[in-house]
Amino acid sequence: MRPFSVLLVMFGLGLAPAAATGQTCVGLQCQQQTCPGNTTTSISGVVYAPNGTDPLPNVTVYIPNAPVAAFTPGVSCPVVGAPPSGSPLVGTESNVDGSFNIIDAPVGVNIPLVIVSGRWRRQMVIPATTACQNTALPANFAVMPQNQNQGDIPKIAIATGSADPVECVLMKMGLSQSEFTDSSGTGRINIFGGSAAGTGLTIDSGTPTQASLMGNQSTLNSYDLLMLPCEGGDFVKPAQELANLVNFANAGGRVYTSHYSYSWMWQNPPFNGVANWTGSTVSDPPNGDAAVNTSFAAGQTLSTWLQEVGASSSPGQMALGTLREDQTGVNPPTQTWITLDSPSVAMQFVWDTPIGAAVGQQCGRVLFNEYHVETSGFGSFANELSSCSPSAGMSPQEKLLDRKSTRLNSSHLVI
């Protein structure tokens, strides 16, 4: 990975250089020291998901030289290439195994460190660094926040259904149970009873409905990430709710969908053109191996990461189960990420929004899964807790959602 300082220079947003003789340094810049030979003062570590076990690639890691500002609430369109908040002094991005190495770090005590991917962010303090030596951080140091007391978590809305209780995966990912509330609560993950069949998970009898979320543009736009898992049927959606979904994505929203949530797409221009939707499940393909598309850099990273976390036994391949087929192919520029080997069916694909906008002006993203990630849970939130804790472990498909949910809200527009 390129050092983050180099990335900033590439975008014309270069860092302030270390102060030369006769110049005035600023803040931690004054604590950078020139080392003999090829040595440097460095900081190394590994970035992990909130569960502390799954490494995360492509996370920005940096030392701020000014206060880090709070995120502006609500959906937004991030500026590609803009530096993160806090006037970064030095930094980098984590490798596919989550590892990172920051060079030319300041020397001293209480050195601030930030890890950020989109609106997942944690600020920490390194007790001390030693001049011209490497400071290796403990394994449990650079871990994404489990709750708001530890750092920033994107505001997520989940319209629950009769399949794919994705809230269970988020809990296995390490997010605290306290972060799962109704929209009237203080949690960052809000539950909406989403299934027209009435089988979606609820927090309690006061849990609001999917219609209250999708039918109100301002309510929807108060979230960063929208999750619309399979509802268990092809339920017709009101025109206003369909339009609100497109508007949310166009404004920079990230959207996760699976199986029967194609009902949000197939008769909803322009999302009806991203794939050749059939309007009903063509068939249920047999469980089998699927290929990760490694023809582009992010796909290669995903392939390597799946092996890193034990979700794939061979490069570019992973086993998938509980499969569906609701389209007969995707249309460019929709990007296929995972394809079933036999029969050849796109199992996961992604499109950027607004559709048709120039590169650099697309800041939203929608992901569609043709498989169920999770089959346990349902009913009341209390009933899910025992089977959805991090100690329950994660299947390969759940680990894939772990990776996707973190990157789906990334300003890098890479899932």
mmCIF file of C-alpha atoms in Angstrom:
data_model
loop_
_atom_site.group_PDB
_atom_site.id
_atom_site.type_symbol
_atom_site.label_atom_id
_atom_site.label_comp_id
_atom_site.label_asym_id
_atom_site.label_seq_id
_atom_site.Cartn_x
_atom_site.Cartn_y
_atom_site.Cartn_z
ATOM 1 C CA MET A 1 0.000 0.000 0.000
ATOM 2 C CA ARG A 2 1.162 3.548 -0.659
ATOM 3 C CA PRO A 3 1.823 5.605 2.469
ATOM 4 C CA PHE A 4 -1.180 7.807 3.092
ATOM 5 C CA SER A 5 0.951 10.939 2.797
ATOM 6 C CA VAL A 6 1.716 9.954 -0.800
ATOM 7 C CA LEU A 7 -1.986 9.479 -1.539
ATOM 8 C CA LEU A 8 -2.717 12.969 -0.257
ATOM 9 C CA VAL A 9 -0.007 14.488 -2.412
ATOM 10 C CA MET A 10 -1.417 12.671 -5.443
ATOM 11 C CA PHE A 11 -4.751 14.412 -4.882
ATOM 12 C CA GLY A 12 -3.130 17.806 -4.380
ATOM 13 C CA LEU A 13 -3.821 17.682 -0.663
ATOM 14 C CA GLY A 14 -0.291 17.106 0.526
ATOM 15 C CA LEU A 15 0.702 17.073 4.159
ATOM 16 C CA ALA A 16 2.743 19.850 5.644
ATOM 17 C CA PRO A 17 6.404 18.849 5.293
ATOM 18 C CA ALA A 18 8.567 18.388 8.353
ATOM 19 C CA ALA A 19 9.853 21.762 9.404
ATOM 20 C CA ALA A 20 13.210 22.670 7.950
ATOM 21 C CA THR A 21 15.816 24.776 9.744
ATOM 22 C CA GLY A 22 14.415 28.217 10.451
ATOM 23 C CA GLN A 23 10.824 27.184 9.805
ATOM 24 C CA THR A 24 8.127 26.816 12.436
ATOM 25 C CA CYS A 25 6.708 23.355 13.006
ATOM 26 C CA VAL A 26 3.129 22.711 14.074
ATOM 27 C CA GLY A 27 1.913 20.319 16.771
ATOM 28 C CA LEU A 28 3.151 16.757 16.454
ATOM 29 C CA GLN A 29 5.195 17.780 13.441
ATOM 30 C CA CYS A 30 7.659 19.162 15.963
ATOM 31 C CA GLN A 31 8.116 15.651 17.378
ATOM 32 C CA GLN A 32 9.221 14.043 14.112
ATOM 33 C CA GLN A 33 12.922 13.223 14.140
ATOM 34 C CA THR A 34 15.470 12.517 11.435
ATOM 35 C CA CYS A 35 16.998 9.065 11.889
ATOM 36 C CA PRO A 36 20.403 7.786 10.740
ATOM 37 C CA GLY A 37 20.739 5.648 7.639
ATOM 38 C CA ASN A 38 17.568 3.930 6.519
ATOM 39 C CA THR A 39 15.999 3.819 9.973
ATOM 40 C CA THR A 40 12.759 5.558 10.907
ATOM 41 C CA THR A 41 10.382 5.981 13.799
ATOM 42 C CA SER A 42 7.492 3.701 12.944
ATOM 43 C CA ILE A 43 4.257 2.273 14.296
ATOM 44 C CA SER A 44 2.947 -1.140 13.245
ATOM 45 C CA GLY A 45 -0.205 -3.096 14.018
ATOM 46 C CA VAL A 46 -3.243 -4.879 12.626
ATOM 47 C CA VAL A 47 -6.751 -3.473 12.137
ATOM 48 C CA TYR A 48 -9.553 -5.816 13.169
ATOM 49 C CA ALA A 49 -13.339 -5.874 12.905
ATOM 50 C CA PRO A 50 -15.210 -5.191 16.172
ATOM 51 C CA ASN A 51 -14.977 -8.898 17.069
ATOM 52 C CA GLY A 52 -11.203 -8.508 17.349
ATOM 53 C CA THR A 53 -10.497 -11.553 15.180
ATOM 54 C CA ASP A 54 -11.227 -10.694 11.523
ATOM 55 C CA PRO A 55 -8.548 -8.446 9.964
ATOM 56 C CA LEU A 56 -9.738 -5.560 7.802
ATOM 57 C CA PRO A 57 -7.911 -4.404 4.644
ATOM 58 C CA ASN A 58 -8.037 -0.939 3.062
ATOM 59 C CA VAL A 59 -8.673 0.855 6.347
ATOM 60 C CA THR A 60 -7.094 4.298 6.596
ATOM 61 C CA VAL A 61 -4.747 4.569 9.597
ATOM 62 C CA TYR A 62 -3.208 7.911 10.474
ATOM 63 C CA ILE A 63 -1.869 10.248 13.126
ATOM 64 C CA PRO A 64 -3.912 13.470 13.282
ATOM 65 C CA ASN A 65 -2.242 16.805 13.893
ATOM 66 C CA ALA A 66 -5.479 18.621 14.778
ATOM 67 C CA PRO A 67 -8.792 17.753 16.436
ATOM 68 C CA VAL A 68 -10.880 15.166 14.560
ATOM 69 C CA ALA A 69 -14.317 16.543 13.712
ATOM 70 C CA ALA A 70 -17.576 14.705 14.284
ATOM 71 C CA PHE A 71 -19.341 13.306 11.228
ATOM 72 C CA THR A 72 -22.221 15.377 9.893
ATOM 73 C CA PRO A 73 -25.403 13.351 10.526
ATOM 74 C CA GLY A 74 -27.323 11.996 7.560
ATOM 75 C CA VAL A 75 -26.602 10.538 4.167
ATOM 76 C CA SER A 76 -23.833 12.320 2.300
ATOM 77 C CA CYS A 77 -21.778 12.207 -0.865
ATOM 78 C CA PRO A 78 -18.113 11.877 0.138
ATOM 79 C CA VAL A 79 -15.473 13.614 -1.914
ATOM 80 C CA VAL A 80 -13.229 10.945 -3.421
ATOM 81 C CA GLY A 81 -9.616 11.574 -2.451
ATOM 82 C CA ALA A 82 -10.386 14.082 0.294
ATOM 83 C CA PRO A 83 -8.197 13.569 3.386
ATOM 84 C CA PRO A 84 -9.873 12.457 6.598
ATOM 85 C CA SER A 85 -10.533 14.903 9.397
ATOM 86 C CA GLY A 86 -7.794 15.988 11.761
ATOM 87 C CA SER A 87 -5.063 17.307 9.438
ATOM 88 C CA PRO A 88 -3.292 13.927 9.051
ATOM 89 C CA LEU A 89 0.430 14.121 9.731
ATOM 90 C CA VAL A 90 1.439 10.649 8.541
ATOM 91 C CA GLY A 91 -0.528 7.512 7.758
ATOM 92 C CA THR A 92 -1.188 4.580 5.467
ATOM 93 C CA GLU A 93 -3.829 1.990 4.560
ATOM 94 C CA SER A 94 -4.035 -1.514 6.000
ATOM 95 C CA ASN A 95 -2.957 -4.449 3.846
ATOM 96 C CA VAL A 96 -5.141 -7.422 2.943
ATOM 97 C CA ASP A 97 -4.222 -9.089 6.260
ATOM 98 C CA GLY A 98 -5.112 -5.919 8.169
ATOM 99 C CA SER A 99 -1.483 -5.063 8.880
ATOM 100 C CA PHE A 100 -0.123 -1.534 8.621
ATOM 101 C CA ASN A 101 3.149 0.321 9.158
ATOM 102 C CA ILE A 102 3.317 4.077 9.634
ATOM 103 C CA ILE A 103 6.731 5.623 9.016
ATOM 104 C CA ASP A 104 8.200 8.946 10.191
ATOM 105 C CA ALA A 105 5.912 8.903 13.230
ATOM 106 C CA PRO A 106 6.299 11.547 15.935
ATOM 107 C CA VAL A 107 8.331 10.656 19.016
ATOM 108 C CA GLY A 108 6.945 10.964 22.514
ATOM 109 C CA VAL A 109 4.045 9.993 24.743
ATOM 110 C CA ASN A 110 0.292 9.949 24.159
ATOM 111 C CA ILE A 111 0.463 9.854 20.362
ATOM 112 C CA PRO A 112 -3.048 9.887 18.815
ATOM 113 C CA LEU A 113 -4.005 7.278 16.211
ATOM 114 C CA VAL A 114 -7.149 7.056 14.059
ATOM 115 C CA ILE A 115 -8.520 4.081 12.105
ATOM 116 C CA VAL A 116 -11.355 4.895 9.711
ATOM 117 C CA SER A 117 -13.312 3.287 6.889
ATOM 118 C CA GLY A 118 -16.167 5.500 5.793
ATOM 119 C CA ARG A 119 -18.111 6.206 8.974
ATOM 120 C CA TRP A 120 -16.590 3.371 10.947
ATOM 121 C CA ARG A 121 -13.956 5.176 13.024
ATOM 122 C CA ARG A 122 -12.024 4.806 16.235
ATOM 123 C CA GLN A 123 -9.606 7.217 17.895
ATOM 124 C CA MET A 124 -6.941 5.822 20.204
ATOM 125 C CA VAL A 125 -3.836 6.982 22.040
ATOM 126 C CA ILE A 126 -0.481 5.208 21.794
ATOM 127 C CA PRO A 127 1.228 5.433 25.207
ATOM 128 C CA ALA A 128 4.677 6.140 23.767
ATOM 129 C CA THR A 129 6.925 5.840 20.723
ATOM 130 C CA THR A 130 10.719 5.574 20.677
ATOM 131 C CA ALA A 131 12.900 7.542 18.292
ATOM 132 C CA CYS A 132 14.172 5.593 15.267
ATOM 133 C CA GLN A 133 12.550 2.354 16.425
ATOM 134 C CA ASN A 134 9.311 0.532 15.640
ATOM 135 C CA THR A 135 6.460 0.560 18.136
ATOM 136 C CA ALA A 136 4.459 -2.645 17.676
ATOM 137 C CA LEU A 137 0.891 -2.212 18.901
ATOM 138 C CA PRO A 138 -0.852 -4.977 20.885
ATOM 139 C CA ALA A 139 -3.176 -7.269 18.909
ATOM 140 C CA ASN A 140 -6.274 -5.862 20.639
ATOM 141 C CA PHE A 141 -5.369 -2.218 20.002
ATOM 142 C CA ALA A 142 -6.576 -1.228 16.514
ATOM 143 C CA VAL A 143 -10.042 -2.782 16.726
ATOM 144 C CA MET A 144 -13.080 -1.103 15.154
ATOM 145 C CA PRO A 145 -15.614 0.105 17.754
ATOM 146 C CA GLN A 146 -18.161 -2.265 19.255
ATOM 147 C CA ASN A 147 -20.283 0.627 20.531
ATOM 148 C CA GLN A 148 -20.528 4.405 20.590
ATOM 149 C CA ASN A 149 -18.397 4.641 23.725
ATOM 150 C CA GLN A 150 -15.465 3.298 21.728
ATOM 151 C CA GLY A 151 -15.933 5.277 18.517
ATOM 152 C CA ASP A 152 -18.060 6.066 15.495
ATOM 153 C CA ILE A 153 -20.455 3.552 13.951
ATOM 154 C CA PRO A 154 -22.508 4.354 10.836
ATOM 155 C CA LYS A 155 -26.223 4.765 11.414
ATOM 156 C CA ILE A 156 -27.819 1.626 9.995
ATOM 157 C CA ALA A 157 -31.485 0.880 9.259
ATOM 158 C CA ILE A 158 -32.553 -2.762 8.938
ATOM 159 C CA ALA A 159 -35.990 -3.561 7.515
ATOM 160 C CA THR A 160 -36.250 -7.144 8.738
ATOM 161 C CA GLY A 161 -37.790 -9.992 6.765
ATOM 162 C CA SER A 162 -38.577 -13.686 6.991
ATOM 163 C CA ALA A 163 -35.041 -14.627 5.935
ATOM 164 C CA ASP A 164 -31.511 -13.262 6.306
ATOM 165 C CA PRO A 165 -31.612 -11.755 9.822
ATOM 166 C CA VAL A 166 -28.555 -9.622 9.086
ATOM 167 C CA GLU A 167 -28.737 -8.067 12.546
ATOM 168 C CA CYS A 168 -27.503 -11.461 13.784
ATOM 169 C CA VAL A 169 -24.397 -11.193 11.596
ATOM 170 C CA LEU A 170 -23.703 -7.682 12.892
ATOM 171 C CA MET A 171 -23.827 -9.004 16.460
ATOM 172 C CA LYS A 172 -21.486 -11.864 15.550
ATOM 173 C CA MET A 173 -19.276 -9.218 13.972
ATOM 174 C CA GLY A 174 -18.859 -7.862 17.501
ATOM 175 C CA LEU A 175 -21.295 -4.946 17.745
ATOM 176 C CA SER A 176 -22.741 -4.508 21.223
ATOM 177 C CA GLN A 177 -26.351 -5.497 21.831
ATOM 178 C CA SER A 178 -26.988 -2.004 23.200
ATOM 179 C CA GLU A 179 -26.531 -0.589 19.679
ATOM 180 C CA PHE A 180 -29.640 -2.437 18.385
ATOM 181 C CA THR A 181 -32.763 -0.417 19.182
ATOM 182 C CA ASP A 182 -35.936 0.938 17.698
ATOM 183 C CA SER A 183 -35.559 4.264 15.900
ATOM 184 C CA SER A 184 -36.699 6.037 19.080
ATOM 185 C CA GLY A 185 -33.744 4.561 20.969
ATOM 186 C CA THR A 186 -30.122 5.624 21.106
ATOM 187 C CA GLY A 187 -28.585 2.656 19.245
ATOM 188 C CA ARG A 188 -26.818 3.115 15.924
ATOM 189 C CA ILE A 189 -28.571 0.097 14.390
ATOM 190 C CA ASN A 190 -32.323 0.643 14.156
ATOM 191 C CA ILE A 191 -34.793 -2.161 13.543
ATOM 192 C CA PHE A 192 -37.928 -1.749 11.407
ATOM 193 C CA GLY A 193 -40.431 -4.574 11.071
ATOM 194 C CA GLY A 194 -40.029 -5.149 7.369
ATOM 195 C CA SER A 195 -41.815 -8.251 6.226
ATOM 196 C CA ALA A 196 -45.253 -7.895 4.703
ATOM 197 C CA ALA A 197 -45.799 -11.443 5.940
ATOM 198 C CA GLY A 198 -45.392 -10.179 9.491
ATOM 199 C CA THR A 199 -42.494 -12.482 10.349
ATOM 200 C CA GLY A 200 -39.660 -9.969 10.526
ATOM 201 C CA LEU A 201 -37.785 -9.471 13.768
ATOM 202 C CA THR A 202 -38.916 -6.726 16.120
ATOM 203 C CA ILE A 203 -37.372 -5.224 19.244
ATOM 204 C CA ASP A 204 -40.731 -4.999 20.982
ATOM 205 C CA SER A 205 -44.363 -4.182 20.291
ATOM 206 C CA GLY A 206 -43.414 -0.592 19.533
ATOM 207 C CA THR A 207 -40.987 -1.394 16.713
ATOM 208 C CA PRO A 208 -41.909 0.803 13.712
ATOM 209 C CA THR A 209 -42.723 -0.659 10.318
ATOM 210 C CA GLN A 210 -40.722 -0.714 7.134
ATOM 211 C CA ALA A 211 -43.290 1.660 5.621
ATOM 212 C CA SER A 212 -42.468 4.327 8.212
ATOM 213 C CA LEU A 213 -38.841 4.155 7.066
ATOM 214 C CA MET A 214 -39.179 3.790 3.316
ATOM 215 C CA GLY A 215 -42.203 6.064 2.979
ATOM 216 C CA ASN A 216 -40.473 9.109 4.479
ATOM 217 C CA GLN A 217 -37.487 10.493 2.562
ATOM 218 C CA SER A 218 -36.142 12.553 5.458
ATOM 219 C CA THR A 219 -36.297 9.562 7.805
ATOM 220 C CA LEU A 220 -34.530 7.358 5.272
ATOM 221 C CA ASN A 221 -31.900 10.010 4.586
ATOM 222 C CA SER A 222 -30.999 10.159 8.272
ATOM 223 C CA TYR A 223 -29.198 6.815 7.801
ATOM 224 C CA ASP A 224 -25.859 5.955 6.231
ATOM 225 C CA LEU A 225 -26.528 2.302 5.422
ATOM 226 C CA LEU A 226 -29.844 0.617 4.565
ATOM 227 C CA MET A 227 -30.229 -3.161 4.791
ATOM 228 C CA LEU A 228 -33.167 -4.756 2.958
ATOM 229 C CA PRO A 229 -32.789 -8.517 3.438
ATOM 230 C CA CYS A 230 -35.115 -11.090 1.884
ATOM 231 C CA GLU A 231 -38.735 -10.627 2.955
ATOM 232 C CA GLY A 232 -39.838 -14.129 2.031
ATOM 233 C CA GLY A 233 -42.021 -13.028 -0.858
ATOM 234 C CA ASP A 234 -42.325 -10.677 -3.830
ATOM 235 C CA PHE A 235 -44.331 -7.950 -2.134
ATOM 236 C CA VAL A 236 -45.368 -4.981 -4.288
ATOM 237 C CA LYS A 237 -43.827 -1.736 -3.108
ATOM 238 C CA PRO A 238 -45.560 1.673 -3.239
ATOM 239 C CA ALA A 239 -44.243 4.013 -5.923
ATOM 240 C CA GLN A 240 -43.168 6.637 -3.391
ATOM 241 C CA GLU A 241 -41.105 4.114 -1.437
ATOM 242 C CA LEU A 242 -39.407 2.940 -4.635
ATOM 243 C CA ALA A 243 -38.531 6.519 -5.547
ATOM 244 C CA ASN A 244 -37.241 7.209 -2.024
ATOM 245 C CA LEU A 245 -34.858 4.251 -2.293
ATOM 246 C CA VAL A 246 -33.351 5.575 -5.527
ATOM 247 C CA ASN A 247 -33.061 9.072 -4.070
ATOM 248 C CA PHE A 248 -31.325 7.708 -0.960
ATOM 249 C CA ALA A 249 -28.748 5.823 -3.022
ATOM 250 C CA ASN A 250 -28.207 8.791 -5.349
ATOM 251 C CA ALA A 251 -27.500 11.005 -2.325
ATOM 252 C CA GLY A 252 -24.665 8.713 -1.275
ATOM 253 C CA GLY A 253 -26.524 6.015 0.648
ATOM 254 C CA ARG A 254 -25.249 2.467 0.773
ATOM 255 C CA VAL A 255 -27.816 -0.323 0.328
ATOM 256 C CA TYR A 256 -27.597 -4.064 1.057
ATOM 257 C CA THR A 257 -30.257 -6.318 -0.520
ATOM 258 C CA SER A 258 -30.839 -10.044 -0.963
ATOM 259 C CA HIS A 259 -33.181 -12.465 -2.783
ATOM 260 C CA TYR A 260 -36.803 -11.252 -2.682
ATOM 261 C CA SER A 261 -35.654 -7.683 -2.141
ATOM 262 C CA TYR A 262 -35.360 -7.651 -5.933
ATOM 263 C CA SER A 263 -38.929 -6.330 -5.584
ATOM 264 C CA TRP A 264 -37.268 -2.989 -4.788
ATOM 265 C CA MET A 265 -35.428 -3.115 -8.119
ATOM 266 C CA TRP A 266 -37.049 -4.931 -10.995
ATOM 267 C CA GLN A 267 -39.845 -2.417 -11.668
ATOM 268 C CA ASN A 268 -38.056 0.627 -10.304
ATOM 269 C CA PRO A 269 -36.205 2.692 -12.951
ATOM 270 C CA PRO A 270 -33.263 2.990 -13.297
ATOM 271 C CA PHE A 271 -32.539 0.026 -10.994
ATOM 272 C CA ASN A 272 -34.627 -2.177 -13.272
ATOM 273 C CA GLY A 273 -31.831 -2.011 -15.836
ATOM 274 C CA VAL A 274 -28.873 -3.103 -13.697
ATOM 275 C CA ALA A 275 -29.739 -6.774 -14.288
ATOM 276 C CA ASN A 276 -32.141 -8.861 -16.341
ATOM 277 C CA TRP A 277 -34.609 -9.297 -13.506
ATOM 278 C CA THR A 278 -37.114 -12.116 -13.921
ATOM 279 C CA GLY A 279 -39.679 -10.870 -11.418
ATOM 280 C CA SER A 280 -39.764 -14.222 -9.657
ATOM 281 C CA THR A 281 -37.289 -16.861 -8.598
ATOM 282 C CA VAL A 282 -36.284 -18.780 -11.745
ATOM 283 C CA SER A 283 -34.982 -21.701 -9.736
ATOM 284 C CA ASP A 284 -33.004 -22.561 -6.651
ATOM 285 C CA PRO A 285 -29.532 -23.464 -7.900
ATOM 286 C CA PRO A 286 -27.818 -26.270 -6.015
ATOM 287 C CA ASN A 287 -25.287 -25.438 -3.346
ATOM 288 C CA GLY A 288 -21.808 -25.360 -4.780
ATOM 289 C CA ASP A 289 -18.528 -23.561 -5.306
ATOM 290 C CA ALA A 290 -18.462 -20.015 -6.591
ATOM 291 C CA ALA A 291 -15.701 -17.912 -8.123
ATOM 292 C CA VAL A 292 -14.663 -14.500 -6.869
ATOM 293 C CA ASN A 293 -14.092 -12.075 -9.734
ATOM 294 C CA THR A 294 -10.379 -11.282 -9.507
ATOM 295 C CA SER A 295 -10.188 -9.294 -12.742
ATOM 296 C CA PHE A 296 -10.044 -6.035 -10.775
ATOM 297 C CA ALA A 297 -7.983 -5.003 -7.758
ATOM 298 C CA ALA A 298 -10.765 -4.983 -5.172
ATOM 299 C CA GLY A 299 -11.885 -8.435 -6.277
ATOM 300 C CA GLN A 300 -8.358 -9.741 -5.873
ATOM 301 C CA THR A 301 -8.236 -8.258 -2.386
ATOM 302 C CA LEU A 302 -11.516 -9.951 -1.499
ATOM 303 C CA SER A 303 -10.255 -13.305 -2.792
ATOM 304 C CA THR A 304 -7.091 -13.087 -0.707
ATOM 305 C CA TRP A 305 -8.975 -11.869 2.377
ATOM 306 C CA LEU A 306 -11.421 -14.791 2.230
ATOM 307 C CA GLN A 307 -8.474 -17.137 2.533
ATOM 308 C CA GLU A 308 -6.971 -15.002 5.269
ATOM 309 C CA VAL A 309 -10.066 -15.466 7.473
ATOM 310 C CA GLY A 310 -10.620 -19.124 6.610
ATOM 311 C CA ALA A 311 -13.700 -18.572 4.428
ATOM 312 C CA SER A 312 -12.036 -19.981 1.308
ATOM 313 C CA SER A 313 -9.864 -23.042 0.909
ATOM 314 C CA SER A 314 -8.456 -22.141 -2.504
ATOM 315 C CA PRO A 315 -7.714 -18.829 -4.239
ATOM 316 C CA GLY A 316 -10.743 -17.229 -5.833
ATOM 317 C CA GLN A 317 -13.190 -19.924 -4.706
ATOM 318 C CA MET A 318 -15.680 -20.261 -1.871
ATOM 319 C CA ALA A 319 -18.567 -22.602 -1.112
ATOM 320 C CA LEU A 320 -22.049 -21.041 -1.150
ATOM 321 C CA GLY A 321 -25.351 -22.412 0.087
ATOM 322 C CA THR A 322 -29.067 -21.482 0.202
ATOM 323 C CA LEU A 323 -28.889 -20.070 -3.310
ATOM 324 C CA ARG A 324 -31.480 -18.245 -5.399
ATOM 325 C CA GLU A 325 -31.732 -16.937 -8.973
ATOM 326 C CA ASP A 326 -33.817 -13.834 -9.656
ATOM 327 C CA GLN A 327 -32.092 -12.600 -12.816
ATOM 328 C CA THR A 328 -30.519 -14.039 -15.932
ATOM 329 C CA GLY A 329 -27.457 -11.818 -16.005
ATOM 330 C CA VAL A 330 -26.248 -8.330 -15.116
ATOM 331 C CA ASN A 331 -25.844 -5.368 -17.456
ATOM 332 C CA PRO A 332 -22.719 -3.172 -17.581
ATOM 333 C CA PRO A 333 -21.515 -1.226 -15.745
ATOM 334 C CA THR A 334 -22.981 -3.387 -12.961
ATOM 335 C CA GLN A 335 -20.030 -5.227 -11.430
ATOM 336 C CA THR A 336 -20.279 -8.946 -10.711
ATOM 337 C CA TRP A 337 -18.267 -9.965 -7.652
ATOM 338 C CA ILE A 338 -19.127 -13.646 -7.185
ATOM 339 C CA THR A 339 -20.460 -16.171 -9.746
ATOM 340 C CA LEU A 340 -21.622 -19.734 -9.133
ATOM 341 C CA ASP A 341 -19.442 -22.221 -11.008
ATOM 342 C CA SER A 342 -22.249 -24.487 -12.226
ATOM 343 C CA PRO A 343 -24.712 -23.380 -13.356
ATOM 344 C CA SER A 344 -23.114 -20.005 -14.050
ATOM 345 C CA VAL A 345 -25.251 -17.556 -12.066
ATOM 346 C CA ALA A 346 -24.233 -14.151 -10.695
ATOM 347 C CA MET A 347 -24.420 -14.588 -6.920
ATOM 348 C CA GLN A 348 -23.359 -11.108 -5.891
ATOM 349 C CA PHE A 349 -23.246 -7.886 -7.873
ATOM 350 C CA VAL A 350 -22.921 -4.172 -7.235
ATOM 351 C CA TRP A 351 -23.816 -0.916 -8.971
ATOM 352 C CA ASP A 352 -22.845 2.673 -8.240
ATOM 353 C CA THR A 353 -25.314 5.558 -8.117
ATOM 354 C CA PRO A 354 -26.508 7.817 -9.595
ATOM 355 C CA ILE A 355 -26.588 5.407 -12.525
ATOM 356 C CA GLY A 356 -25.139 7.059 -15.631
ATOM 357 C CA ALA A 357 -23.342 9.820 -13.737
ATOM 358 C CA ALA A 358 -19.723 10.550 -14.541
ATOM 359 C CA VAL A 359 -16.992 8.726 -12.670
ATOM 360 C CA GLY A 360 -16.219 10.688 -9.517
ATOM 361 C CA GLN A 361 -19.825 11.876 -9.253
ATOM 362 C CA GLN A 362 -21.199 8.501 -8.194
ATOM 363 C CA CYS A 363 -21.178 8.321 -4.417
ATOM 364 C CA GLY A 364 -23.848 5.735 -3.590
ATOM 365 C CA ARG A 365 -23.739 1.980 -3.947
ATOM 366 C CA VAL A 366 -26.177 -0.945 -3.964
ATOM 367 C CA LEU A 367 -25.216 -4.576 -3.370
ATOM 368 C CA PHE A 368 -27.462 -7.539 -4.263
ATOM 369 C CA ASN A 369 -26.980 -11.084 -2.958
ATOM 370 C CA GLU A 370 -28.493 -14.157 -4.627
ATOM 371 C CA TYR A 371 -27.953 -16.230 -1.493
ATOM 372 C CA HIS A 372 -29.081 -16.172 2.114
ATOM 373 C CA VAL A 373 -26.363 -15.185 4.535
ATOM 374 C CA GLU A 374 -28.047 -16.177 7.771
ATOM 375 C CA THR A 375 -30.786 -18.694 8.576
ATOM 376 C CA SER A 376 -30.994 -18.558 12.385
ATOM 377 C CA GLY A 377 -32.858 -15.997 14.458
ATOM 378 C CA PHE A 378 -36.251 -14.371 13.706
ATOM 379 C CA GLY A 379 -39.122 -13.458 15.994
ATOM 380 C CA SER A 380 -38.131 -11.248 18.899
ATOM 381 C CA PHE A 381 -34.765 -9.636 19.424
ATOM 382 C CA ALA A 382 -34.464 -11.366 22.792
ATOM 383 C CA ASN A 383 -34.777 -14.768 21.122
ATOM 384 C CA GLU A 384 -31.872 -14.014 18.791
ATOM 385 C CA LEU A 385 -29.330 -13.069 21.411
ATOM 386 C CA SER A 386 -28.256 -16.581 22.374
ATOM 387 C CA SER A 387 -27.458 -17.638 18.792
ATOM 388 C CA CYS A 388 -26.002 -14.356 17.564
ATOM 389 C CA SER A 389 -23.147 -13.598 19.951
ATOM 390 C CA PRO A 390 -19.540 -13.447 18.692
ATOM 391 C CA SER A 391 -18.859 -16.704 20.579
ATOM 392 C CA ALA A 392 -21.264 -18.481 18.191
ATOM 393 C CA GLY A 393 -18.705 -18.186 15.381
ATOM 394 C CA MET A 394 -19.280 -17.140 11.777
ATOM 395 C CA SER A 395 -19.850 -19.154 8.613
ATOM 396 C CA PRO A 396 -17.933 -18.246 5.427
ATOM 397 C CA GLN A 397 -21.030 -16.431 4.097
ATOM 398 C CA GLU A 398 -21.370 -14.508 7.356
ATOM 399 C CA LYS A 399 -17.697 -13.518 7.177
ATOM 400 C CA LEU A 400 -18.339 -12.250 3.668
ATOM 401 C CA LEU A 401 -21.097 -9.984 5.001
ATOM 402 C CA ASP A 402 -18.762 -8.938 7.827
ATOM 403 C CA ARG A 403 -16.350 -7.676 5.179
ATOM 404 C CA LYS A 404 -19.074 -6.191 2.988
ATOM 405 C CA SER A 405 -20.898 -4.327 5.750
ATOM 406 C CA THR A 406 -17.695 -2.561 6.757
ATOM 407 C CA ARG A 407 -16.683 -1.661 3.207
ATOM 408 C CA LEU A 408 -20.223 -0.888 2.064
ATOM 409 C CA ASN A 409 -20.076 2.264 4.143
ATOM 410 C CA SER A 410 -16.575 3.186 3.059
ATOM 411 C CA SER A 411 -15.908 6.456 1.291
ATOM 412 C CA HIS A 412 -13.528 4.508 -0.970
ATOM 413 C CA LEU A 413 -16.557 3.145 -2.877
ATOM 414 C CA VAL A 414 -15.005 -0.300 -2.664
ATOM 415 C CA ILE A 415 -16.933 -3.205 -1.189
#
